[in-house]
Short mmCIF file of C-alpha atoms in Angstrom, two decimals:
data_model
loop_
_atom_site.label_atom_id
_atom_site.label_comp_id
_atom_site.label_asym_id
_atom_site.label_seq_id
_atom_site.Cartn_x
_atom_site.Cartn_y
_atom_site.Cartn_z
CA MET A 1 131.36 137.28 75.56
CA THR A 2 130.37 135.32 78.65
CA LYS A 3 131.93 132.42 80.49
CA ALA A 4 130.68 128.93 79.73
CA SER A 5 129.11 128.30 83.13
CA ASP A 6 127.09 131.54 82.80
CA LEU A 7 125.88 130.30 79.42
CA LEU A 8 124.86 126.93 80.90
CA VAL A 9 122.78 128.69 83.55
CA GLN A 10 121.18 130.84 80.83
CA CYS A 11 120.32 127.63 78.94
CA LEU A 12 118.75 126.15 82.07
CA GLU A 13 116.67 129.30 82.55
CA ASN A 14 115.69 129.10 78.89
CA GLU A 15 114.33 125.58 79.54
CA GLY A 16 112.19 126.80 82.45
CA CYS A 17 114.36 125.25 85.16
CA GLU A 18 113.19 126.27 88.64
CA TYR A 19 115.49 124.21 90.89
CA VAL A 20 118.91 122.61 90.79
CA PHE A 21 119.08 119.84 93.39
CA GLY A 22 122.51 118.68 94.36
CA VAL A 23 125.83 118.48 96.17
CA PRO A 24 128.50 120.64 94.45
CA GLY A 25 132.22 119.91 94.49
CA GLU A 26 135.26 121.96 93.63
CA GLU A 27 134.88 121.12 89.92
CA ASN A 28 131.42 122.80 89.99
CA LEU A 29 132.53 126.09 91.55
CA ASP A 30 132.31 128.13 88.32
CA PHE A 31 128.83 126.77 87.76
CA LEU A 32 127.90 127.46 91.38
CA ASP A 33 129.16 131.05 90.99
CA SER A 34 127.03 131.49 87.87
CA LEU A 35 124.01 129.94 89.55
CA SER A 36 124.34 132.36 92.48
CA ARG A 37 123.50 135.22 90.10
CA SER A 38 120.36 133.61 88.66
CA THR A 39 117.09 135.19 89.75
CA ARG A 40 115.02 132.33 88.31
CA ILE A 41 116.71 129.16 89.57
CA ARG A 42 116.97 128.09 93.19
CA LEU A 43 119.78 125.84 94.41
CA VAL A 44 118.48 123.07 96.68
CA LEU A 45 121.48 121.78 98.58
CA THR A 46 120.93 118.16 99.64
CA ARG A 47 122.89 115.89 101.96
CA HIS A 48 123.50 113.16 99.39
CA GLU A 49 123.52 113.12 95.59
CA GLN A 50 121.03 110.23 95.54
CA GLY A 51 118.49 112.36 97.39
CA ALA A 52 119.06 115.17 94.86
CA GLY A 53 118.47 112.78 91.97
CA PHE A 54 115.28 111.36 93.47
CA MET A 55 113.97 114.88 94.07
CA ALA A 56 114.77 115.97 90.51
CA ALA A 57 113.12 112.86 89.05
CA THR A 58 109.97 113.37 91.13
CA TYR A 59 109.81 117.03 90.10
CA GLY A 60 109.84 115.73 86.52
CA ARG A 61 107.18 113.13 87.30
CA HIS A 62 104.79 115.78 88.60
CA THR A 63 105.44 118.58 86.09
CA GLY A 64 106.50 116.85 82.88
CA LYS A 65 109.48 119.22 82.82
CA ALA A 66 112.94 117.80 83.38
CA GLY A 67 114.18 118.16 86.94
CA VAL A 68 117.83 119.15 87.21
CA CYS A 69 120.40 117.73 89.62
CA LEU A 70 124.06 118.46 90.19
CA ALA A 71 127.08 116.47 91.40
CA THR A 72 130.80 116.66 91.16
CA LEU A 73 133.05 114.14 89.40
CA GLY A 74 133.95 110.63 90.60
CA PRO A 75 132.07 109.69 93.79
CA GLY A 76 129.54 112.48 93.33
CA ALA A 77 128.66 111.21 89.87
CA THR A 78 128.56 107.57 90.94
CA ASN A 79 126.09 108.52 93.68
CA LEU A 80 123.69 109.66 90.94
CA VAL A 81 123.67 106.28 89.19
CA THR A 82 120.74 104.84 91.15
CA ALA A 83 118.69 108.00 90.65
CA ALA A 84 119.47 107.93 86.92
CA ALA A 85 118.20 104.36 86.63
CA TYR A 86 115.16 105.30 88.77
CA ALA A 87 114.26 108.12 86.37
CA THR A 88 114.93 106.23 83.14
CA LEU A 89 113.09 103.05 84.07
CA GLY A 90 110.28 104.99 85.75
CA GLY A 91 109.72 107.42 82.86
CA MET A 92 110.63 110.58 84.79
CA PRO A 93 112.37 113.43 82.91
CA MET A 94 115.64 114.48 84.57
CA VAL A 95 118.86 116.23 83.49
CA MET A 96 122.02 115.49 85.48
CA ILE A 97 125.01 117.86 85.43
CA THR A 98 128.34 116.59 86.74
CA GLY A 99 131.78 118.18 86.98
CA GLN A 100 135.08 116.83 85.74
CA LYS A 101 138.79 117.64 86.06
CA PRO A 102 140.32 119.87 83.36
CA ILE A 103 140.46 118.12 80.00
CA LYS A 104 142.95 120.44 78.26
CA SER A 105 145.68 119.89 80.84
CA SER A 106 146.02 117.63 83.87
CA LYS A 107 146.84 119.01 87.27
CA GLN A 108 146.24 115.93 89.44
CA GLY A 109 146.91 112.90 87.25
CA ARG A 110 143.97 110.47 87.34
CA PHE A 111 142.82 111.43 90.84
CA GLN A 112 139.03 110.84 91.16
CA ILE A 113 138.70 110.47 87.38
CA ILE A 114 136.42 107.82 85.92
CA ASP A 115 134.71 107.90 82.53
CA VAL A 116 131.38 109.24 83.74
CA VAL A 117 129.94 109.62 80.22
CA GLU A 118 130.53 105.93 79.47
CA MET A 119 129.19 104.99 82.91
CA MET A 120 125.95 106.85 82.24
CA LYS A 121 125.33 105.45 78.75
CA PRO A 122 123.38 102.30 79.73
CA ILE A 123 121.07 104.15 82.13
CA THR A 124 120.36 107.43 80.31
CA LYS A 125 118.77 108.51 77.04
CA TYR A 126 121.65 110.87 76.26
CA THR A 127 125.05 111.63 77.81
CA ARG A 128 127.69 114.07 76.56
CA GLN A 129 130.78 115.85 77.76
CA LEU A 130 130.67 119.60 77.14
CA ALA A 131 134.10 119.74 75.51
CA SER A 132 133.58 123.22 74.08
CA ALA A 133 131.81 126.25 75.48
CA ASP A 134 130.27 126.94 72.08
CA ASN A 135 128.34 123.64 71.97
CA ILE A 136 126.64 124.14 75.35
CA PRO A 137 123.35 125.50 73.88
CA ALA A 138 122.88 122.58 71.45
CA ARG A 139 123.89 119.94 73.98
CA THR A 140 121.63 121.40 76.69
CA ARG A 141 118.64 121.70 74.35
CA GLU A 142 119.11 118.10 73.25
CA ALA A 143 119.44 116.88 76.84
CA PHE A 144 116.12 118.50 77.80
CA ARG A 145 114.35 117.46 74.59
CA LEU A 146 115.24 113.81 75.02
CA ALA A 147 114.62 113.78 78.78
CA GLN A 148 111.07 115.03 78.22
CA GLU A 149 110.23 113.14 75.01
CA GLU A 150 108.22 109.91 75.38
CA LYS A 151 109.32 107.75 77.06
CA PRO A 152 110.84 110.32 79.47
CA GLY A 153 114.00 109.53 81.39
CA ALA A 154 117.39 110.74 82.56
CA THR A 155 120.00 112.56 80.48
CA HIS A 156 123.48 113.69 81.49
CA LEU A 157 125.90 116.54 80.77
CA GLU A 158 129.49 116.67 82.02
CA LEU A 159 131.05 120.15 82.41
CA PRO A 160 134.84 119.98 82.84
CA GLU A 161 136.43 122.47 85.20
CA ASP A 162 138.51 124.27 82.56
CA ILE A 163 135.67 124.48 80.01
CA ALA A 164 133.40 126.02 82.68
CA HIS A 165 135.28 129.35 82.65
CA ASP A 166 136.10 129.52 78.92
CA PRO A 167 134.71 132.58 77.12
CA THR A 168 131.99 132.17 74.48
CA ASP A 169 129.60 134.29 72.44
CA ALA A 170 127.08 131.45 71.96
CA THR A 171 123.48 131.97 73.06
CA PRO A 172 120.71 129.59 74.23
CA ILE A 173 118.56 127.74 71.70
CA ALA A 174 114.83 128.22 72.22
CA PRO A 175 112.79 125.04 72.87
CA SER A 176 110.78 123.92 69.85
CA ASN A 177 107.00 123.77 69.76
CA VAL A 178 106.26 120.09 69.24
CA ARG A 179 103.13 117.98 69.46
CA ARG A 180 102.81 114.21 69.64
CA PRO A 181 101.58 112.57 66.40
CA VAL A 182 97.92 111.58 66.06
CA PRO A 183 97.15 107.83 65.85
CA ASP A 184 96.23 106.44 62.45
CA ALA A 185 92.47 106.27 61.78
CA LYS A 186 92.72 102.75 60.34
CA ALA A 187 94.42 101.54 63.52
CA ILE A 188 91.57 103.09 65.54
CA ALA A 189 88.99 101.34 63.36
CA HIS A 190 90.76 98.01 63.74
CA ALA A 191 90.86 98.41 67.54
CA VAL A 192 87.20 99.46 67.75
CA ALA A 193 86.09 96.48 65.65
CA ALA A 194 87.97 94.08 67.94
CA ILE A 195 86.50 95.65 71.09
CA GLU A 196 82.95 95.61 69.75
CA ALA A 197 83.31 91.95 68.73
CA ALA A 198 84.68 90.98 72.15
CA ARG A 199 82.75 88.79 74.54
CA ALA A 200 84.23 90.44 77.66
CA PRO A 201 86.64 93.37 77.16
CA ILE A 202 88.70 94.94 79.95
CA ILE A 203 90.90 98.06 80.13
CA VAL A 204 94.36 98.01 81.74
CA ILE A 205 95.81 101.42 82.64
CA GLY A 206 99.61 101.66 82.80
CA ALA A 207 102.34 104.19 83.47
CA GLY A 208 102.11 105.94 80.10
CA ALA A 209 98.51 106.94 80.77
CA ASN A 210 99.56 108.58 84.04
CA ARG A 211 102.40 110.52 82.45
CA THR A 212 100.41 112.02 79.62
CA MET A 213 97.45 113.10 81.75
CA THR A 214 94.74 111.13 79.97
CA SER A 215 92.27 111.14 82.87
CA ARG A 216 89.45 113.03 81.16
CA MET A 217 89.47 111.02 77.94
CA LEU A 218 89.88 107.69 79.72
CA GLY A 219 87.02 108.59 82.04
CA ARG A 220 84.82 109.41 79.07
CA LEU A 221 85.62 106.10 77.37
CA VAL A 222 84.87 104.11 80.52
CA ASP A 223 81.57 105.95 81.00
CA THR A 224 80.60 105.56 77.34
CA THR A 225 81.32 101.85 77.14
CA GLY A 226 80.92 100.59 80.70
CA ILE A 227 84.04 98.46 80.18
CA PRO A 228 85.68 97.57 83.53
CA PHE A 229 89.23 98.81 84.15
CA LEU A 230 92.21 98.00 86.34
CA THR A 231 95.58 99.66 86.84
CA THR A 232 99.19 98.73 87.17
CA GLN A 233 101.03 100.22 90.14
CA LEU A 234 102.31 103.11 88.00
CA GLY A 235 98.85 103.65 86.53
CA LYS A 236 97.07 104.24 89.85
CA GLY A 237 94.80 107.26 89.98
CA VAL A 238 94.41 107.99 86.26
CA ILE A 239 90.69 107.39 86.85
CA ASP A 240 89.20 107.84 90.31
CA GLU A 241 89.29 104.35 91.80
CA ARG A 242 85.94 104.92 93.49
CA HIS A 243 84.44 104.50 90.01
CA PRO A 244 82.08 101.48 89.83
CA GLY A 245 84.03 100.13 86.86
CA PHE A 246 87.29 99.80 88.81
CA VAL A 247 88.27 96.16 89.40
CA GLY A 248 91.61 96.60 91.18
CA CYS A 249 95.34 97.26 90.97
CA ALA A 250 97.82 94.63 89.83
CA ALA A 251 100.09 94.86 92.87
CA LEU A 252 101.02 91.20 93.14
CA SER A 253 102.58 89.49 90.13
CA SER A 254 99.87 86.84 89.96
CA GLY A 255 97.19 85.01 91.91
CA ASP A 256 95.28 88.04 93.18
CA PHE A 257 91.61 88.92 92.73
CA VAL A 258 92.46 91.35 89.93
CA HIS A 259 94.12 88.55 87.98
CA ALA A 260 90.89 86.56 88.21
CA ALA A 261 89.12 89.55 86.63
CA ILE A 262 91.68 89.73 83.80
CA GLY A 263 91.29 86.00 83.27
CA LYS A 264 87.63 86.51 82.34
CA ALA A 265 88.52 88.88 79.45
CA ASP A 266 88.94 87.90 75.81
CA VAL A 267 90.09 91.37 74.69
CA ILE A 268 92.49 93.48 76.79
CA ILE A 269 92.81 97.18 75.96
CA ASN A 270 96.24 98.06 77.33
CA ILE A 271 96.65 101.82 77.78
CA GLY A 272 100.20 103.15 78.21
CA HIS A 273 101.74 99.78 79.00
CA ASP A 274 105.49 99.51 79.60
CA VAL A 275 107.28 96.18 79.94
CA ILE A 276 109.43 97.79 82.66
CA GLU A 277 106.53 97.10 85.05
CA LYS A 278 105.79 93.62 86.24
CA PRO A 279 103.14 92.54 83.73
CA PRO A 280 99.57 92.44 85.07
CA PHE A 281 98.95 89.49 82.75
CA PHE A 282 100.98 87.01 80.71
CA MET A 283 99.99 86.65 77.08
CA GLN A 284 99.49 83.18 75.60
CA PRO A 285 99.45 82.37 71.86
CA ASP A 286 95.83 81.21 72.10
CA GLY A 287 94.79 83.67 74.83
CA ALA A 288 93.09 87.05 74.89
CA VAL A 289 93.58 89.57 72.10
CA VAL A 290 95.65 92.53 73.33
CA ILE A 291 95.26 96.06 71.95
CA HIS A 292 98.34 98.18 72.70
CA VAL A 293 97.47 101.91 72.94
CA SER A 294 100.54 104.01 73.60
CA ASN A 295 102.86 106.75 72.41
CA ARG A 296 105.39 104.12 71.44
CA PRO A 297 105.19 100.75 69.71
CA ALA A 298 105.17 97.71 71.97
CA GLU A 299 108.45 96.19 73.07
CA VAL A 300 107.84 92.56 72.22
CA ASP A 301 108.56 90.18 75.06
CA PRO A 302 107.90 86.44 75.55
CA VAL A 303 104.88 87.42 77.67
CA TYR A 304 103.83 90.51 75.68
CA PHE A 305 103.21 90.51 71.92
CA PRO A 306 100.04 92.53 71.22
CA GLN A 307 98.05 91.73 68.08
CA ILE A 308 96.76 95.29 67.54
CA GLU A 309 98.71 98.52 68.11
CA VAL A 310 97.39 102.09 68.19
CA ILE A 311 100.43 104.36 68.29
CA GLY A 312 100.39 108.11 68.92
CA ASP A 313 99.05 110.56 71.46
CA ILE A 314 97.16 108.44 74.00
CA ALA A 315 94.51 111.02 74.85
CA ASN A 316 93.74 111.53 71.15
CA ALA A 317 93.55 107.77 70.61
CA LEU A 318 91.05 107.45 73.45
CA TRP A 319 89.00 110.35 72.06
CA GLN A 320 88.90 108.72 68.62
CA ILE A 321 87.86 105.37 70.08
CA ASP A 322 85.20 107.03 72.23
CA GLU A 323 83.80 108.90 69.21
CA THR A 324 83.61 105.70 67.17
CA ILE A 325 82.72 102.85 69.49
CA THR A 326 79.23 101.57 70.26
CA ARG A 327 78.43 99.95 73.59
CA GLN A 328 77.50 96.30 73.03
CA ASP A 329 74.70 94.44 74.77
CA HIS A 330 76.57 91.14 74.45
CA TRP A 331 79.53 92.25 76.55
CA ALA A 332 79.59 90.02 79.64
CA CYS A 333 81.59 91.86 82.31
CA ALA A 334 79.47 91.14 85.39
CA GLY A 335 81.90 88.44 86.50
CA MET A 336 84.73 90.98 86.66
CA ARG A 337 82.69 93.24 88.92
CA ALA A 338 81.83 90.26 91.13
CA VAL A 339 85.55 89.60 91.54
CA ARG A 340 86.06 93.20 92.64
CA ALA A 341 83.21 92.91 95.15
CA ALA A 342 84.88 89.83 96.62
CA GLU A 343 88.20 91.67 96.89
CA VAL A 344 86.59 94.65 98.65
CA ALA A 345 84.82 92.32 101.09
CA HIS A 346 88.12 90.56 101.85
CA ARG A 347 89.87 93.91 102.35
CA GLU A 348 87.17 95.34 104.59
CA ALA A 349 87.13 92.24 106.78
CA ALA A 350 90.75 92.92 107.79
CA ALA A 351 90.69 96.74 107.82
CA GLY A 352 89.28 96.89 111.34
CA ASP A 353 91.93 94.66 112.94
CA MET A 354 93.11 96.69 115.94
CA ARG A 355 96.10 94.57 116.90
CA PHE A 356 99.37 96.17 117.93
CA PRO A 357 101.93 96.43 116.37
CA ILE A 358 99.77 97.85 113.60
CA TYR A 359 98.20 95.52 111.05
CA PRO A 360 99.02 96.66 107.48
CA GLN A 361 95.41 96.49 106.25
CA TYR A 362 94.29 98.71 109.14
CA LEU A 363 97.16 101.10 108.46
CA VAL A 364 96.26 101.56 104.79
CA ASP A 365 92.61 102.11 105.66
CA GLN A 366 93.44 104.80 108.22
CA VAL A 367 95.87 106.63 105.94
CA ARG A 368 93.25 106.71 103.18
CA LYS A 369 90.67 108.12 105.59
CA VAL A 370 92.85 111.04 106.71
CA MET A 371 94.35 111.96 103.34
CA PRO A 372 92.36 114.41 101.19
CA SER A 373 91.59 113.43 97.60
CA ASP A 374 94.45 115.57 96.28
CA GLY A 375 96.84 114.50 99.06
CA ILE A 376 100.02 112.77 97.91
CA ILE A 377 101.53 109.65 99.43
CA ALA A 378 105.11 108.86 98.36
CA LEU A 379 106.05 105.28 99.07
CA ASP A 380 109.50 103.88 99.49
CA ASN A 381 109.99 100.22 98.52
CA GLY A 382 109.03 97.41 100.85
CA ILE A 383 106.25 94.95 101.53
CA TYR A 384 103.90 97.78 102.58
CA LYS A 385 104.01 99.04 98.97
CA LEU A 386 102.00 95.99 97.93
CA TRP A 387 99.39 96.68 100.61
CA PHE A 388 99.04 100.31 99.54
CA ALA A 389 98.90 99.43 95.84
CA ARG A 390 96.14 96.87 96.50
CA ASN A 391 94.12 98.60 99.21
CA TYR A 392 94.65 102.37 98.92
CA THR A 393 92.00 103.88 96.69
CA ALA A 394 93.59 106.62 94.54
CA HIS A 395 91.29 109.52 93.71
CA GLN A 396 93.51 111.58 91.38
CA PRO A 397 96.52 111.08 89.08
CA ASN A 398 99.97 111.10 90.65
CA THR A 399 98.67 111.10 94.21
CA VAL A 400 100.12 107.63 94.87
CA LEU A 401 103.81 107.73 93.99
CA LEU A 402 105.02 104.16 93.61
CA ASP A 403 108.20 102.97 91.96
CA ASN A 404 107.38 99.75 90.15
CA ALA A 405 110.21 100.07 87.65
CA LEU A 406 113.61 100.17 89.37
CA ALA A 407 111.81 99.66 92.70
CA THR A 408 114.68 101.15 94.66
CA MET A 409 114.77 101.70 98.38
CA GLY A 410 115.63 105.17 99.66
CA ALA A 411 113.43 107.21 97.32
CA GLY A 412 110.35 107.67 99.53
CA LEU A 413 111.49 110.65 101.61
CA PRO A 414 113.15 112.64 98.76
CA SER A 415 110.16 111.95 96.52
CA ALA A 416 107.78 113.32 99.16
CA MET A 417 110.01 116.36 99.64
CA ALA A 418 109.88 117.20 95.92
CA SER A 419 106.11 116.71 95.98
CA ALA A 420 105.79 119.19 98.85
CA MET A 421 107.84 121.71 96.87
CA VAL A 422 105.78 121.33 93.69
CA TYR A 423 102.47 121.35 95.60
CA PRO A 424 103.02 123.37 98.80
CA ASP A 425 99.27 123.66 99.46
CA ARG A 426 98.59 119.92 99.37
CA LYS A 427 99.03 117.33 102.12
CA VAL A 428 102.07 115.12 101.51
CA MET A 429 103.08 111.96 103.38
CA ALA A 430 106.23 109.89 102.90
CA ILE A 431 105.57 106.26 103.77
CA CYS A 432 108.82 104.39 104.34
CA GLY A 433 109.95 101.14 105.82
CA ASP A 434 112.65 101.50 108.43
CA GLY A 435 115.19 100.08 105.96
CA GLY A 436 114.34 102.46 103.12
CA PHE A 437 114.03 105.46 105.41
CA MET A 438 117.53 104.98 106.81
CA MET A 439 119.02 104.92 103.31
CA ASN A 440 118.34 108.64 102.90
CA ALA A 441 117.31 109.69 106.41
CA GLN A 442 119.84 112.53 106.31
CA GLU A 443 117.49 114.44 103.98
CA LEU A 444 115.33 115.25 107.01
CA GLU A 445 117.74 118.13 107.55
CA THR A 446 117.14 119.30 103.98
CA ALA A 447 113.37 119.15 104.44
CA ILE A 448 113.57 121.21 107.63
CA ARG A 449 115.95 123.75 106.09
CA LEU A 450 113.56 124.17 103.14
CA GLY A 451 110.63 124.75 105.53
CA LEU A 452 108.57 121.94 104.04
CA ASN A 453 105.28 120.75 105.51
CA LEU A 454 105.61 117.00 105.43
CA THR A 455 104.58 113.91 107.37
CA VAL A 456 107.02 111.00 107.39
CA LEU A 457 105.45 107.68 108.42
CA ILE A 458 108.13 105.10 109.27
CA LEU A 459 106.86 101.51 109.31
CA ASN A 460 109.11 99.84 111.82
CA ASP A 461 109.63 96.06 111.84
CA ASN A 462 113.40 96.04 112.49
CA SER A 463 114.04 94.06 109.31
CA TYR A 464 114.00 94.02 105.53
CA GLY A 465 110.36 92.95 105.51
CA MET A 466 109.87 92.45 101.77
CA ILE A 467 112.75 89.99 101.55
CA ARG A 468 111.58 88.19 104.70
CA TRP A 469 108.20 87.74 102.98
CA LYS A 470 109.89 86.32 99.89
CA GLN A 471 112.11 84.15 102.11
CA ALA A 472 109.04 82.64 103.80
CA ASN A 473 107.26 82.12 100.48
CA MET A 474 110.24 80.19 99.11
CA GLY A 475 110.35 77.92 102.14
CA PHE A 476 113.63 79.20 103.59
CA ALA A 477 114.30 79.70 107.28
CA ASP A 478 113.78 83.23 108.66
CA TRP A 479 117.43 84.29 108.84
CA GLY A 480 119.81 87.15 108.07
CA LEU A 481 117.38 90.02 107.53
CA SER A 482 116.84 91.59 110.97
CA TYR A 483 118.61 94.62 112.45
CA GLY A 484 118.29 97.29 115.12
CA ASN A 485 117.02 100.83 114.67
CA PRO A 486 117.66 104.14 116.37
CA ASP A 487 114.96 105.72 118.49
CA PHE A 488 113.18 107.41 115.58
CA VAL A 489 111.47 109.98 117.82
CA LEU A 490 114.78 111.17 119.24
CA TYR A 491 116.37 110.91 115.80
CA ALA A 492 113.72 113.21 114.32
CA GLU A 493 114.02 115.66 117.19
CA SER A 494 117.79 115.80 116.77
CA TYR A 495 117.21 117.34 113.33
CA GLY A 496 114.56 119.73 114.63
CA ALA A 497 111.56 117.74 113.38
CA ALA A 498 108.64 116.73 115.59
CA GLY A 499 108.83 113.06 116.59
CA HIS A 500 105.86 110.83 117.46
CA ARG A 501 105.48 107.16 118.34
CA VAL A 502 102.43 104.96 117.80
CA THR A 503 101.74 102.85 120.90
CA SER A 504 98.28 101.50 120.04
CA ALA A 505 96.02 101.03 117.04
CA ALA A 506 93.40 103.27 118.64
CA MET A 507 95.71 106.30 118.68
CA LEU A 508 96.76 106.05 115.02
CA PRO A 509 93.87 107.94 113.31
CA ALA A 510 94.08 111.01 115.57
CA LEU A 511 97.88 111.08 115.34
CA LEU A 512 97.82 110.97 111.54
CA GLU A 513 95.27 113.78 111.43
CA ALA A 514 97.23 115.90 113.88
CA CYS A 515 100.48 115.50 111.94
CA LEU A 516 98.84 116.38 108.64
CA ARG A 517 97.39 119.54 110.22
CA SER A 518 100.67 120.59 111.83
CA PRO A 519 103.29 122.70 110.03
CA GLY A 520 106.85 121.54 109.51
CA VAL A 521 108.26 118.02 109.36
CA GLN A 522 106.38 115.45 111.44
CA VAL A 523 107.99 112.02 111.88
CA ILE A 524 105.93 109.03 113.09
CA ASP A 525 107.52 105.81 114.33
CA CYS A 526 104.86 103.18 113.66
CA PRO A 527 105.58 99.56 114.65
CA VAL A 528 103.98 97.14 112.18
CA ASP A 529 103.01 93.48 112.35
CA TYR A 530 103.83 91.62 109.13
CA ALA A 531 103.31 88.15 110.63
CA ASP A 532 100.34 87.41 108.35
CA ASN A 533 101.95 88.56 105.10
CA ASP A 534 102.92 85.11 103.91
CA ARG A 535 99.56 83.56 104.79
CA VAL A 536 97.41 86.35 103.35
CA LEU A 537 99.37 87.36 100.25
CA ASN A 538 100.78 83.98 99.26
CA LYS A 539 98.03 81.58 100.31
CA ASP A 540 94.63 83.05 101.24
CA ILE A 541 94.30 85.49 98.35
CA LYS A 542 95.42 82.92 95.80
CA ALA A 543 92.95 80.36 97.08
CA LEU A 544 90.06 82.83 97.13
CA SER A 545 90.83 84.24 93.67
CA GLU A 546 91.14 80.74 92.17
CA ASP A 547 87.60 80.01 93.33
CA LEU A 548 86.40 83.02 91.34
#
């Protein structure tokens, strides 16, 4: 016989769990005691449950294995809600474990008690209370299976305080050996016939292609056919964006150069698309034919109703298409490449702007120059995310961590921290607006305590810059979105990090290089100038792309 919390830890070990990120409470103390005796799982104590959830989700994003996070009942569990939505919408496998008061007898009335299982239902793939020690193995196996199954997401288990120390003779259930189904050959033939008959086909790479590591097969298909490709924000890096066939990233919702390229296509091959992302194109009844290639059937939407679907393992589907398709002389894709050339010329014209505060196009260019090909940038959410999605050339999968699903603020720093843990030998940079950084700035202490090597670039405009941009675009007065900030250099130093301040555009490249070379946590306060955002993103780009 063993106590239930010991069994839960054994089940986590059985699933290959390496870390439990979280903030325990008194209802977790049996579990914490059991975890203290594990030689295979490390507790990562964070300063807020949201940070723990973002770290667990990012661990899942990188590894494909569910990250695990821990919170107590009530306010601890509610603090995981945003992270749960982040993981589920973003397709990141994560298992949450929360505590609860005793369920067999009450000792404190309804103090701190809310129905956490019901609360988690709309934002998870699976949520259960562990009401019996004997059902822990089956519930845990199911939580991990569903978290990791396509489309990945968050699952939740609630362990009540009295169940946690109940005796049981149950044992863990071994994970099954499962493979994704192979796409139907007739569906492949239908898709190939449509592509070969196309006048101007284009490939769109979405989040699903990034998750399932399809880089090699997608690269082969692009090289075989010469068909141009673009990415969504969550599809960045699946193919090296230095490839001559790359025509851009759909960062803006519409009116960008990349949308002009899509507009020239009559057949769109949509790889791993998810309607959670802002669509890179809007389907019309008499518009381009769309071929949906994904692990899951398309979720039909007023702007997305593909005519052809190839369902099953994406990499296998791409291999089958590549083995079958013949490159066609009549494909007319030169116009798409001309659009990309115009976008690059527009980008390069602004990349050398040495104004201070720092111009966003210059910033992106300098970060790209100092980051190695396998270096990871983890972006929080703000207007700079659009600049990085458009202008930062990704070289490898999952090296540009964007959240274009829930698009929550506060995830940039924890996401970078998890990246540095998964890949300790790679350069990692968190890129945060001042607003997003301050939402989980307390995790600097966690990063220092863990001994992480990490650069944190804070883009400081003393306001919620994304909403100011939207405010200007909608013709409203600039009002209600500005605030003050602490001295970020002193703030960083108060935690024991190294603090730096950018005072000119000329000093930025050397400072970025020095911080990436230096051990420990390096924090950079970088003032930014967003004055041209409305003109460039809302007016200039639209006018130029319309001409193409």
